[in-house]
PDB file of C-alpha atoms in Angstrom:
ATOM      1  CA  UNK E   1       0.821 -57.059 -90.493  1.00  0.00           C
ATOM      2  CA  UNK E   2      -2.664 -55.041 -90.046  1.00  0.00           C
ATOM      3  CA  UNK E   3      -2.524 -52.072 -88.144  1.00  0.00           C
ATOM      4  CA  UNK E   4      -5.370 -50.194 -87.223  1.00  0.00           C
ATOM      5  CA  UNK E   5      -6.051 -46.431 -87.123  1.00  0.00           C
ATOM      6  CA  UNK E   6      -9.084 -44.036 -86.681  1.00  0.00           C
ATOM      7  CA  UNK E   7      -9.171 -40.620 -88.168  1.00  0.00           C
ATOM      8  CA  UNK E   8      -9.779 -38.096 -85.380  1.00  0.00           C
ATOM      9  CA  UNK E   9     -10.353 -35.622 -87.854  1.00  0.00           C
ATOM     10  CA  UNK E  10     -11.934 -36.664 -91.435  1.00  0.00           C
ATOM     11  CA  UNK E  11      -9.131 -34.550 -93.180  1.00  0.00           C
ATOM     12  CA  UNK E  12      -6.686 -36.540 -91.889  1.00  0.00           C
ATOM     13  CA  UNK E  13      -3.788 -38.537 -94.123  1.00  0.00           C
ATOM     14  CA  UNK E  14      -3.488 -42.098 -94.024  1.00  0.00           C
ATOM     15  CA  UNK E  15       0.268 -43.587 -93.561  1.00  0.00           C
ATOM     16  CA  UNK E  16       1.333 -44.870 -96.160  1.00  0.00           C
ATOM     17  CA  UNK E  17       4.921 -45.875 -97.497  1.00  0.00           C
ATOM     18  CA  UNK E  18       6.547 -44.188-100.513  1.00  0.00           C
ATOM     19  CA  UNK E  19       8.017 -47.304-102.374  1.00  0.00           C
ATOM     20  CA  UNK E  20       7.381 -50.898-102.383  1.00  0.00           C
ATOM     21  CA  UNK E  21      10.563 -51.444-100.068  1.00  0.00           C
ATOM     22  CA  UNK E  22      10.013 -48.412 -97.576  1.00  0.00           C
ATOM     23  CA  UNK E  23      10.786 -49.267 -94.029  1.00  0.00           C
ATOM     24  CA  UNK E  24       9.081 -46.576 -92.881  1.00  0.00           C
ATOM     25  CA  UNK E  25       5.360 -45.072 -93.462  1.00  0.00           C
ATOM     26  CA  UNK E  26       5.049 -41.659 -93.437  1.00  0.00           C
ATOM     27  CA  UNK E  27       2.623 -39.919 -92.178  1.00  0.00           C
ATOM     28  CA  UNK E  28       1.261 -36.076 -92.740  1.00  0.00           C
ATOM     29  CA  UNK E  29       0.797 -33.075 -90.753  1.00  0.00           C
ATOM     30  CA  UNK E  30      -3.549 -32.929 -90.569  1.00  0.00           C
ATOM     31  CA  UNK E  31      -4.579 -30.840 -93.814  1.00  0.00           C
ATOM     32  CA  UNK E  32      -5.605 -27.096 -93.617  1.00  0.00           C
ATOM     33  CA  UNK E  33      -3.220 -26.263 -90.462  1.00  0.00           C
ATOM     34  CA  UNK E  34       0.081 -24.539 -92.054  1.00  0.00           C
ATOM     35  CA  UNK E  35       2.219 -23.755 -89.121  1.00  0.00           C
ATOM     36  CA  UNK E  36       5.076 -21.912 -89.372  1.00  0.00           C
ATOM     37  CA  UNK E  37       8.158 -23.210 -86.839  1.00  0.00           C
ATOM     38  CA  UNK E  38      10.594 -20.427 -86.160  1.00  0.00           C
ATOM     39  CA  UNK E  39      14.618 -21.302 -85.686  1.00  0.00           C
ATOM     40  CA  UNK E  40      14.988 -23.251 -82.588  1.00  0.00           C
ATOM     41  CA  UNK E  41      11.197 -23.531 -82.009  1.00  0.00           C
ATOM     42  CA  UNK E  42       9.748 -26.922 -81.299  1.00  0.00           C
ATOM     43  CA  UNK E  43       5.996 -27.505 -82.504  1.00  0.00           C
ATOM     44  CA  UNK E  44       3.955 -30.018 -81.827  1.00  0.00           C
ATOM     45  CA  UNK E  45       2.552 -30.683 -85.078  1.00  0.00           C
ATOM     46  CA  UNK E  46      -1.403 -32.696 -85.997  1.00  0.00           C
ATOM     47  CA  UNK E  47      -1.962 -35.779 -87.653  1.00  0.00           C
ATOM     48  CA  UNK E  48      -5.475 -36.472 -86.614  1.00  0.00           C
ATOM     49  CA  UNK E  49      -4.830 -40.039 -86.646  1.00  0.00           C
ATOM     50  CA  UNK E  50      -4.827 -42.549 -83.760  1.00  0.00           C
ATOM     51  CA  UNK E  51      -3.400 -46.016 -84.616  1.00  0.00           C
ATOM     52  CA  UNK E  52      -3.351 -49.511 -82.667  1.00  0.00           C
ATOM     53  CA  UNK E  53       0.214 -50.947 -82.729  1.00  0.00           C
ATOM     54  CA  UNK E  54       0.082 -54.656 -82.154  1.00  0.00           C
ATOM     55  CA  UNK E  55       1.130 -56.419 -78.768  1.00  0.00           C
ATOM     56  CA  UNK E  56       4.780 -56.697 -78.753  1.00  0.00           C
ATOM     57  CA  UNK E  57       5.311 -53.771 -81.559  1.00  0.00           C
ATOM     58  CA  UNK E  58       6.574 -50.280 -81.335  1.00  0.00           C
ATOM     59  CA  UNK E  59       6.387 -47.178 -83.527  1.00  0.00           C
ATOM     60  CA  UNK E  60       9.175 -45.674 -83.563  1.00  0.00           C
ATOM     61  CA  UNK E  61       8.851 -42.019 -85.159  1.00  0.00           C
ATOM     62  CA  UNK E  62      11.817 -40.694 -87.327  1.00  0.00           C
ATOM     63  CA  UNK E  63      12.785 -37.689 -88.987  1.00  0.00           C
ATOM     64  CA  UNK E  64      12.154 -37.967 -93.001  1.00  0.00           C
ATOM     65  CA  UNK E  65      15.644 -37.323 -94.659  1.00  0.00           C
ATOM     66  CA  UNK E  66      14.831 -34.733 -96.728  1.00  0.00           C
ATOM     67  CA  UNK E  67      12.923 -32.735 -94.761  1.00  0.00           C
ATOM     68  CA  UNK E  68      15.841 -32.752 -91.919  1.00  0.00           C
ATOM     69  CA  UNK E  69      18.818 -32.463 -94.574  1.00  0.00           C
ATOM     70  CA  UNK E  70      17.035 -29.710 -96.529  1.00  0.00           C
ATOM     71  CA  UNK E  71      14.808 -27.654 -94.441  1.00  0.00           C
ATOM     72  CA  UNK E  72      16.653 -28.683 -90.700  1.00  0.00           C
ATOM     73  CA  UNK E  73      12.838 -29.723 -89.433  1.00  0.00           C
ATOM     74  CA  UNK E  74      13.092 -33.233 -87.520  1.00  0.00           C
ATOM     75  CA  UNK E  75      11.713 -34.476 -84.257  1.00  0.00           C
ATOM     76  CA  UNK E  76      13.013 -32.974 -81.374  1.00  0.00           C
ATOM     77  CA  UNK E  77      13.137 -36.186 -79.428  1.00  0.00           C
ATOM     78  CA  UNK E  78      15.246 -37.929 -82.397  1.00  0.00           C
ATOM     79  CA  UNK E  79      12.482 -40.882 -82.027  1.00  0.00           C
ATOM     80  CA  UNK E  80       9.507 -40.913 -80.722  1.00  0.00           C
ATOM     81  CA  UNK E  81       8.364 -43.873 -79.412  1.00  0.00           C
ATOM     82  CA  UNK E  82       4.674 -44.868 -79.384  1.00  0.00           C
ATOM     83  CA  UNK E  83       3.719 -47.908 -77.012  1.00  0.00           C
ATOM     84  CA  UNK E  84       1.467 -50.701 -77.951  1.00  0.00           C
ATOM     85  CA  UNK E  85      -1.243 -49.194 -75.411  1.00  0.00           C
ATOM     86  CA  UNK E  86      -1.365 -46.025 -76.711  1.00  0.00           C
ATOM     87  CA  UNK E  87      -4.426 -44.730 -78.554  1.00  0.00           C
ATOM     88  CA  UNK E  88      -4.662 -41.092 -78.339  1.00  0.00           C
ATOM     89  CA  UNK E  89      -3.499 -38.917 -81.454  1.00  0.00           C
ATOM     90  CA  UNK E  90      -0.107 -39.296 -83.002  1.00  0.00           C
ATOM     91  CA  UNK E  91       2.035 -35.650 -82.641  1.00  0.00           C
ATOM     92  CA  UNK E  92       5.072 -35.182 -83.978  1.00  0.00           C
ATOM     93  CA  UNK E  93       7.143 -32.384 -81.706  1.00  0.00           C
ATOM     94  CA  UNK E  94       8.647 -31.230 -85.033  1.00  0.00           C
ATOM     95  CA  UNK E  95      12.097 -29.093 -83.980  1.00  0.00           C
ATOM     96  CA  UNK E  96      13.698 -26.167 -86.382  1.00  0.00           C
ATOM     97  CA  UNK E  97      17.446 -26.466 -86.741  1.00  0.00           C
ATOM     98  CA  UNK E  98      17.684 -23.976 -89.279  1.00  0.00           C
ATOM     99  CA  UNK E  99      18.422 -20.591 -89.240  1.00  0.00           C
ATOM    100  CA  UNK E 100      15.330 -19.909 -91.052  1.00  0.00           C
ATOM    101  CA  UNK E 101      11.289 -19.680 -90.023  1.00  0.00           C
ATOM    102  CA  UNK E 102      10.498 -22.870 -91.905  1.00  0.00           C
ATOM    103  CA  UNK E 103       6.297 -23.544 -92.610  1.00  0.00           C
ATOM    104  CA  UNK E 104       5.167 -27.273 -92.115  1.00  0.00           C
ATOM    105  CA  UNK E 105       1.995 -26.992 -94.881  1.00  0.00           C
ATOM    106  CA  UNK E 106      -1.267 -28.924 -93.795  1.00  0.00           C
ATOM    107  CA  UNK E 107      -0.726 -32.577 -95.733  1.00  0.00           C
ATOM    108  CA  UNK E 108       2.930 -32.723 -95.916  1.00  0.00           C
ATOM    109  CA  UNK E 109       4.802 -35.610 -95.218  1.00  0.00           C
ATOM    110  CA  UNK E 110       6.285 -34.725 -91.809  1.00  0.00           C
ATOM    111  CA  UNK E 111       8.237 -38.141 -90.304  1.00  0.00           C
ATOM    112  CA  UNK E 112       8.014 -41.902 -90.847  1.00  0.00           C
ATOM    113  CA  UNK E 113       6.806 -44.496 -88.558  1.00  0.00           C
ATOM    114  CA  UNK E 114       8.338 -47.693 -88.639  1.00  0.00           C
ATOM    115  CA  UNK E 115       6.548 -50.488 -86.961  1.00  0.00           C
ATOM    116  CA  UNK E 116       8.933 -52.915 -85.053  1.00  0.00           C
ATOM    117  CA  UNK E 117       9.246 -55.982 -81.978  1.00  0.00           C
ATOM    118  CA  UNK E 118      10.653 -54.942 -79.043  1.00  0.00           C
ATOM    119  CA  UNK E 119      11.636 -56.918 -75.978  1.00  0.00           C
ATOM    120  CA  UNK E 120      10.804 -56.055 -72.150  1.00  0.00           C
ATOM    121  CA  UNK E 121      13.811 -57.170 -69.992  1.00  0.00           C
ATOM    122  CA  UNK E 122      13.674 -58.535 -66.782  1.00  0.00           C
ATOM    123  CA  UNK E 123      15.401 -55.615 -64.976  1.00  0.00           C
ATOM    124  CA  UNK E 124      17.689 -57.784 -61.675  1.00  0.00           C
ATOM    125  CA  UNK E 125      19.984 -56.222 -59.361  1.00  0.00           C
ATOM    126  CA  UNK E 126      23.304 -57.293 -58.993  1.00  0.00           C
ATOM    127  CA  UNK E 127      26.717 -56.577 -56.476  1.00  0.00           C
ATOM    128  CA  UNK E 128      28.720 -57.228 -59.861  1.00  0.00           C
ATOM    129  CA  UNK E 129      28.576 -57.071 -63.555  1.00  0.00           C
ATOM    130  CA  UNK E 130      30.346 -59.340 -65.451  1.00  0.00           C
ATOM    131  CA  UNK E 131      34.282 -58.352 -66.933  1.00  0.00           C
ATOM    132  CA  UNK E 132      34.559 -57.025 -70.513  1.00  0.00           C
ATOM    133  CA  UNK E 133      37.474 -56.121 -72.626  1.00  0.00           C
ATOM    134  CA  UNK E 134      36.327 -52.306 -72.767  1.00  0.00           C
ATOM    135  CA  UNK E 135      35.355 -52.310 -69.107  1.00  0.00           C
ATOM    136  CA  UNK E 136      33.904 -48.782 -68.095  1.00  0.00           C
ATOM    137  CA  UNK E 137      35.482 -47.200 -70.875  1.00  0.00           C
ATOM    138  CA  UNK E 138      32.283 -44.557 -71.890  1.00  0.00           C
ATOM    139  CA  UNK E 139      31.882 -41.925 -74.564  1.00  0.00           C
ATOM    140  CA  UNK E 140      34.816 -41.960 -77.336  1.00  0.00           C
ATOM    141  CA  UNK E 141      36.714 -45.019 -75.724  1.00  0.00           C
ATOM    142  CA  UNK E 142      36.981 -47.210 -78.716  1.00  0.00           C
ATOM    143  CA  UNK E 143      38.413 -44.444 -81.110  1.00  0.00           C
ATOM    144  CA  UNK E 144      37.620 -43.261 -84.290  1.00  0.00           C
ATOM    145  CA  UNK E 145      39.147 -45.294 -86.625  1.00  0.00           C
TER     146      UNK E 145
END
């Protein structure tokens, strides 16, 4: 699958994936902007890409293990999800977990985009919903083991 993007700025890093079976692309914080992310500071960190995600496709935006296991820096939404219609520049609101003033240098690897189908449903409006064996049970019903 082709998927288009423009450099905003010419220093910007293309995506690209890591190994030959990567799921996800990553993608870099824009080159010469070091920004330093104090503990429990959210940033909203440069790529100076825009990209064109087919009809029908998502990018979905997750945290790159090592950088969230390591260093506690992921995105503070979990996933960010970038529509199909979507052209402006792709951010990464990059969240410190850690204890520490961690610095995000300008080229890094900062998440992975992962380029998927999603579905629209047909939202309808109903007086019932159909019986299940787990009925309403919420948050914790099933157990843990």
């Amino acid at each position: 699958m082709k998927v288009r993007f423009v450099r905003i700025n010419e220093n910007a890093v293309q995506p690209r994936y890591s190994t030959d079976s990567a799921a996800g692309a990553d993608i870099c914080a824009l080159p010469g902007t070091d920004t330093v992310i104090q503990p429990g500071e959210t940033v909203m960190i440069h790529t100076g890409i825009a990209m064109e995600t087919p009809d029908g496709y998502a990018a979905l935006v997750y945290a790159r293990s090592g950088m969230a296991s390591k260093r506690g820096l992921a995105p503070a939404n979990k996933v960010g999800v970038i529509d199909p219609d979507y052209r402006g520049e792709v951010m990464v609101a990059l969240h410190n977990h850690s204890s520490e003033a961690q610095i995000v240098k300008g080229g890094e690897r900062i998440a992975q985009i992962v380029i998927t189908p999603f579905v629209r449903a047909d939202f309808t409006e109903s007086d019932s919903l159909s019986d299940t064996a787990r009925g309403k049970g919420g948050f914790g019903s099933t157990g843990t083991f």
